[in-house]
Amino acid sequence: MLDTNGLPEWSTSRVDASDWCPVTAHAIPTRVVLLTGPSGSGKSSLAARTGLPVLRLDDFYKEGDDPTLPRVPGSEDIDWDSPRSWDADAAVAAVVELCRTGRTAVPEYDIATSSRTGTSLFGIDRTPLFVAEGIFAADIVTRVREHGVLADALCLRGRPSTTFRRRLARDLKEGRKSVPFLLRRGWRLMRAERGIVARQASLGAHPCGKEEALGRLAAAAAGRCRASQEAPTAQV
C-alpha cells in the first residue's frame, strides 16, 4: 500500500512537490496515473504494490483477425509492440468514464489466443486515484490530459538485459505465444529498448526507476497533481 502521508527526508523516493497542486473535487474529482514502460519492465507488479485500483490497458489489444494489425517489417509476425495493434480510442473512453462515473465496461483479453473472450464491469468505488498501466499508456497521455483527468504519467526504465530475462520468463510461464515467436520478439525488443523509452518520454511519460515511480505515485495519491498541464520535457 502506498504511504500517502509523504516520505521521509532521507528517502530516495522523495519528490520535490513544489510543482504540484491540490486536486479540487469539482466536476471530475478522480484522476489517473498512466504507467508505461517496455514489455517486462515491471509495470504490473509495481502497480499492484500501490494498493490502488489498476486498469489493464493491454486488455484493449485488437483481436488477431483484425485486418488493421501491423506486421513486423520483413516478417509475417504480427507486431504486437506497435500502438497500431491497440485500440487507443476505447482505452481513452474507459479511462475518462472511470474518472467521471467510477465504473466502466472493459474487454477480457486472452493474449495466448489474441482474442477477446468477454466483457466485465470494472469499478474503482470512491477512490480519487487509480493506475492505468500498459505498454501503450504513453500514447494516450495528451488525450487524457486534454480531458483534465491526468495526475501523472510514468515510464519505468531499467537494464535491457534484465527486462529481456523478466519478459521471457513471464511469457513462457503464461504460454503467451510460441517459443520461437517469443525469442524473436524478445531479442528485437532488447535491442530497441532504449529507443522505446525515448519515444514514451517524448509522448509525455516521465522515465524513472521503481523507487522514484512509487514516490510520484504517493504524491498523486496524497492529492497532488502536476501544476503544469503541458507535456514535460523528455529526460532519458
Tab-separated table of C-alpha atoms in Angstrom:
chain	number	residue	atom	x	y	z
A	1	MET	CA	0.000	0.000	0.000
A	2	LEU	CA	1.281	3.472	-0.847
A	3	ASP	CA	2.248	5.753	2.012
A	4	THR	CA	0.175	8.804	1.102
A	5	ASN	CA	1.337	10.781	4.129
A	6	GLY	CA	4.664	11.542	2.478
A	7	LEU	CA	8.097	10.003	2.559
A	8	PRO	CA	10.986	10.606	4.999
A	9	GLU	CA	13.555	13.276	4.171
A	10	TRP	CA	16.261	10.674	3.563
A	11	SER	CA	14.209	8.543	1.168
A	12	THR	CA	15.478	8.314	-2.418
A	13	SER	CA	11.816	8.087	-3.462
A	14	ARG	CA	11.014	11.526	-2.049
A	15	VAL	CA	9.999	14.010	-4.729
A	16	ASP	CA	10.015	17.784	-4.938
A	17	ALA	CA	6.342	18.699	-4.644
A	18	SER	CA	6.826	22.400	-5.412
A	19	ASP	CA	5.270	21.957	-8.850
A	20	TRP	CA	2.260	20.020	-7.553
A	21	CYS	CA	-1.099	21.430	-6.532
A	22	PRO	CA	-4.205	20.276	-4.645
A	23	VAL	CA	-6.766	18.314	-6.644
A	24	THR	CA	-10.117	20.027	-6.420
A	25	ALA	CA	-13.270	17.954	-6.116
A	26	HIS	CA	-15.454	19.639	-8.700
A	27	ALA	CA	-16.719	18.110	-11.953
A	28	ILE	CA	-14.174	15.296	-12.192
A	29	PRO	CA	-12.565	14.593	-8.785
A	30	THR	CA	-10.944	11.325	-9.852
A	31	ARG	CA	-7.552	11.296	-11.577
A	32	VAL	CA	-5.403	8.647	-13.246
A	33	VAL	CA	-1.699	7.878	-13.263
A	34	LEU	CA	-0.672	6.421	-16.618
A	35	LEU	CA	2.094	3.860	-16.112
A	36	THR	CA	4.058	2.644	-19.109
A	37	GLY	CA	7.433	1.151	-19.976
A	38	PRO	CA	8.860	-1.597	-22.179
A	39	SER	CA	7.228	-5.013	-22.014
A	40	GLY	CA	8.671	-6.800	-18.977
A	41	SER	CA	9.774	-3.625	-17.178
A	42	GLY	CA	7.703	-4.442	-14.087
A	43	LYS	CA	4.640	-2.233	-14.614
A	44	SER	CA	2.079	-4.738	-13.354
A	45	SER	CA	3.998	-5.668	-10.211
A	46	LEU	CA	4.662	-2.035	-9.342
A	47	ALA	CA	1.025	-1.083	-9.906
A	48	ALA	CA	-0.062	-3.931	-7.619
A	49	ARG	CA	2.259	-2.642	-4.869
A	50	THR	CA	0.414	0.679	-4.727
A	51	GLY	CA	-2.832	-0.820	-3.447
A	52	LEU	CA	-4.697	1.431	-5.899
A	53	PRO	CA	-7.237	0.148	-8.453
A	54	VAL	CA	-5.426	-0.863	-11.649
A	55	LEU	CA	-6.875	-0.717	-15.160
A	56	ARG	CA	-5.034	-3.099	-17.504
A	57	LEU	CA	-4.644	-1.231	-20.755
A	58	ASP	CA	-3.289	-4.335	-22.509
A	59	ASP	CA	-6.862	-5.672	-22.470
A	60	PHE	CA	-7.598	-3.175	-25.234
A	61	TYR	CA	-5.470	-5.021	-27.800
A	62	LYS	CA	-7.130	-5.690	-31.152
A	63	GLU	CA	-8.058	-9.276	-31.943
A	64	GLY	CA	-5.775	-11.479	-34.011
A	65	ASP	CA	-8.052	-11.477	-37.087
A	66	ASP	CA	-8.290	-7.684	-37.260
A	67	PRO	CA	-7.164	-6.651	-40.795
A	68	THR	CA	-5.604	-3.437	-39.468
A	69	LEU	CA	-2.974	-5.251	-37.384
A	70	PRO	CA	0.593	-4.222	-38.333
A	71	ARG	CA	3.348	-6.688	-39.278
A	72	VAL	CA	6.981	-6.772	-38.227
A	73	PRO	CA	8.994	-5.479	-41.217
A	74	GLY	CA	10.409	-8.384	-43.230
A	75	SER	CA	8.312	-10.933	-41.320
A	76	GLU	CA	4.840	-12.442	-41.172
A	77	ASP	CA	4.756	-11.894	-37.392
A	78	ILE	CA	2.110	-9.508	-36.092
A	79	ASP	CA	3.792	-6.542	-34.436
A	80	TRP	CA	2.089	-6.578	-31.039
A	81	ASP	CA	4.530	-3.880	-29.897
A	82	SER	CA	3.158	-1.325	-32.335
A	83	PRO	CA	0.476	1.033	-30.988
A	84	ARG	CA	-1.491	0.233	-34.149
A	85	SER	CA	-2.202	-3.201	-32.625
A	86	TRP	CA	-4.137	-1.496	-29.836
A	87	ASP	CA	-7.491	0.311	-29.581
A	88	ALA	CA	-6.480	3.694	-28.176
A	89	ASP	CA	-9.965	5.207	-28.600
A	90	ALA	CA	-11.568	2.531	-26.423
A	91	ALA	CA	-8.818	2.865	-23.807
A	92	VAL	CA	-9.257	6.633	-23.531
A	93	ALA	CA	-13.027	6.270	-23.298
A	94	ALA	CA	-12.670	3.741	-20.467
A	95	VAL	CA	-10.229	5.943	-18.516
A	96	VAL	CA	-12.453	9.019	-18.807
A	97	GLU	CA	-15.597	7.087	-17.890
A	98	LEU	CA	-13.877	5.684	-14.795
A	99	CYS	CA	-12.934	9.199	-13.729
A	100	ARG	CA	-16.456	10.502	-14.274
A	101	THR	CA	-18.588	7.616	-13.031
A	102	GLY	CA	-16.293	5.250	-11.118
A	103	ARG	CA	-17.007	2.292	-13.393
A	104	THR	CA	-16.703	1.157	-16.992
A	105	ALA	CA	-17.011	-1.952	-19.154
A	106	VAL	CA	-13.626	-3.415	-20.149
A	107	PRO	CA	-12.776	-6.278	-22.515
A	108	GLU	CA	-11.373	-9.549	-21.209
A	109	TYR	CA	-8.418	-10.328	-23.450
A	110	ASP	CA	-6.572	-13.635	-23.851
A	111	ILE	CA	-3.041	-12.903	-25.073
A	112	ALA	CA	-2.342	-16.545	-25.924
A	113	THR	CA	-5.199	-16.635	-28.462
A	114	SER	CA	-5.110	-12.930	-29.356
A	115	SER	CA	-8.837	-12.661	-28.757
A	116	ARG	CA	-11.409	-11.018	-26.557
A	117	THR	CA	-13.236	-13.616	-24.509
A	118	GLY	CA	-15.838	-11.362	-22.923
A	119	THR	CA	-16.515	-8.095	-21.135
A	120	SER	CA	-16.537	-7.272	-17.449
A	121	LEU	CA	-17.505	-4.275	-15.340
A	122	PHE	CA	-14.524	-2.580	-13.706
A	123	GLY	CA	-15.113	-0.202	-10.811
A	124	ILE	CA	-12.979	1.952	-8.537
A	125	ASP	CA	-15.664	2.816	-5.948
A	126	ARG	CA	-14.915	6.256	-4.465
A	127	THR	CA	-11.150	6.082	-4.931
A	128	PRO	CA	-9.860	9.506	-6.102
A	129	LEU	CA	-6.901	7.958	-7.937
A	130	PHE	CA	-6.249	4.844	-9.984
A	131	VAL	CA	-3.470	3.471	-12.173
A	132	ALA	CA	-3.853	2.620	-15.864
A	133	GLU	CA	-0.868	0.536	-16.958
A	134	GLY	CA	0.261	-0.876	-20.266
A	135	ILE	CA	2.963	-0.653	-22.911
A	136	PHE	CA	0.951	1.908	-24.899
A	137	ALA	CA	-0.094	4.150	-21.997
A	138	ALA	CA	2.190	6.951	-23.220
A	139	ASP	CA	0.273	7.069	-26.495
A	140	ILE	CA	-2.780	8.476	-24.719
A	141	VAL	CA	-1.060	10.949	-22.361
A	142	THR	CA	-2.032	14.004	-24.420
A	143	ARG	CA	-5.654	12.920	-24.851
A	144	VAL	CA	-6.106	12.063	-21.171
A	145	ARG	CA	-4.524	15.403	-20.186
A	146	GLU	CA	-6.928	17.228	-22.505
A	147	HIS	CA	-9.831	15.592	-20.652
A	148	GLY	CA	-8.442	17.074	-17.423
A	149	VAL	CA	-8.037	13.752	-15.582
A	150	LEU	CA	-4.269	13.159	-15.714
A	151	ALA	CA	-2.433	13.096	-12.358
A	152	ASP	CA	0.909	11.883	-13.720
A	153	ALA	CA	2.455	9.781	-16.477
A	154	LEU	CA	5.403	7.494	-15.712
A	155	CYS	CA	7.660	5.273	-17.798
A	156	LEU	CA	9.589	2.524	-15.998
A	157	ARG	CA	13.102	2.011	-17.287
A	158	GLY	CA	15.921	-0.365	-16.374
A	159	ARG	CA	18.592	-2.576	-17.918
A	160	PRO	CA	17.519	-4.047	-21.285
A	161	SER	CA	19.110	-7.415	-20.402
A	162	THR	CA	17.129	-7.586	-17.151
A	163	THR	CA	13.924	-6.678	-18.952
A	164	PHE	CA	14.627	-9.371	-21.554
A	165	ARG	CA	15.004	-12.095	-18.907
A	166	ARG	CA	11.968	-10.976	-16.934
A	167	ARG	CA	9.789	-10.724	-20.037
A	168	LEU	CA	10.837	-14.124	-21.428
A	169	ALA	CA	10.312	-15.896	-18.097
A	170	ARG	CA	6.843	-14.384	-17.742
A	171	ASP	CA	5.761	-15.108	-21.312
A	172	LEU	CA	6.997	-18.706	-21.202
A	173	LYS	CA	5.271	-19.319	-17.873
A	174	GLU	CA	1.988	-17.917	-19.159
A	175	GLY	CA	2.286	-19.550	-22.582
A	176	ARG	CA	1.554	-16.255	-24.271
A	177	LYS	CA	2.915	-17.203	-27.713
A	178	SER	CA	5.103	-19.867	-29.318
A	179	VAL	CA	8.693	-20.147	-28.070
A	180	PRO	CA	10.265	-19.129	-31.442
A	181	PHE	CA	7.998	-16.065	-31.584
A	182	LEU	CA	8.876	-15.077	-28.008
A	183	LEU	CA	12.607	-15.395	-28.667
A	184	ARG	CA	12.401	-13.333	-31.870
A	185	ARG	CA	10.319	-10.693	-30.153
A	186	GLY	CA	12.484	-10.643	-27.036
A	187	TRP	CA	15.703	-10.142	-28.961
A	188	ARG	CA	14.138	-7.411	-31.089
A	189	LEU	CA	12.767	-5.580	-28.028
A	190	MET	CA	16.021	-5.804	-26.093
A	191	ARG	CA	17.866	-4.101	-28.938
A	192	ALA	CA	15.138	-1.465	-29.267
A	193	GLU	CA	14.514	-0.820	-25.560
A	194	ARG	CA	16.364	2.484	-25.205
A	195	GLY	CA	14.514	3.821	-28.238
A	196	ILE	CA	11.196	2.619	-26.799
A	197	VAL	CA	11.812	4.528	-23.569
A	198	ALA	CA	12.880	7.626	-25.512
A	199	ARG	CA	9.677	7.502	-27.554
A	200	GLN	CA	7.479	7.130	-24.480
A	201	ALA	CA	9.274	10.033	-22.825
A	202	SER	CA	8.707	12.178	-25.916
A	203	LEU	CA	4.984	11.446	-25.600
A	204	GLY	CA	4.916	12.837	-22.060
A	205	ALA	CA	5.740	9.919	-19.734
A	206	HIS	CA	8.428	10.669	-17.147
A	207	PRO	CA	11.171	7.979	-17.338
A	208	CYS	CA	12.236	6.701	-13.926
A	209	GLY	CA	13.109	3.680	-11.807
A	210	LYS	CA	10.674	1.918	-9.493
A	211	GLU	CA	11.560	3.872	-6.351
A	212	GLU	CA	11.018	7.246	-7.994
A	213	ALA	CA	7.807	5.973	-9.567
A	214	LEU	CA	6.491	4.917	-6.151
A	215	GLY	CA	7.365	8.353	-4.779
A	216	ARG	CA	5.450	10.139	-7.511
A	217	LEU	CA	2.508	7.767	-7.113
A	218	ALA	CA	2.471	8.502	-3.377
A	219	ALA	CA	2.391	12.228	-4.114
A	220	ALA	CA	-0.506	11.778	-6.534
A	221	ALA	CA	-2.415	9.585	-4.063
A	222	ALA	CA	-1.965	12.266	-1.399
A	223	GLY	CA	-3.892	14.647	-3.641
A	224	ARG	CA	-1.190	16.476	-5.538
A	225	CYS	CA	-1.334	16.743	-9.319
A	226	ARG	CA	1.220	18.360	-11.591
A	227	ALA	CA	0.501	22.080	-11.756
A	228	SER	CA	1.550	22.346	-15.399
A	229	GLN	CA	-0.809	20.807	-17.913
A	230	GLU	CA	1.839	20.983	-20.633
A	231	ALA	CA	3.860	17.960	-21.657
A	232	PRO	CA	7.042	17.665	-19.563
A	233	THR	CA	10.439	17.814	-21.199
A	234	ALA	CA	11.672	14.326	-22.092
A	235	GLN	CA	14.584	13.080	-20.000
A	236	VAL	CA	16.088	9.721	-20.925
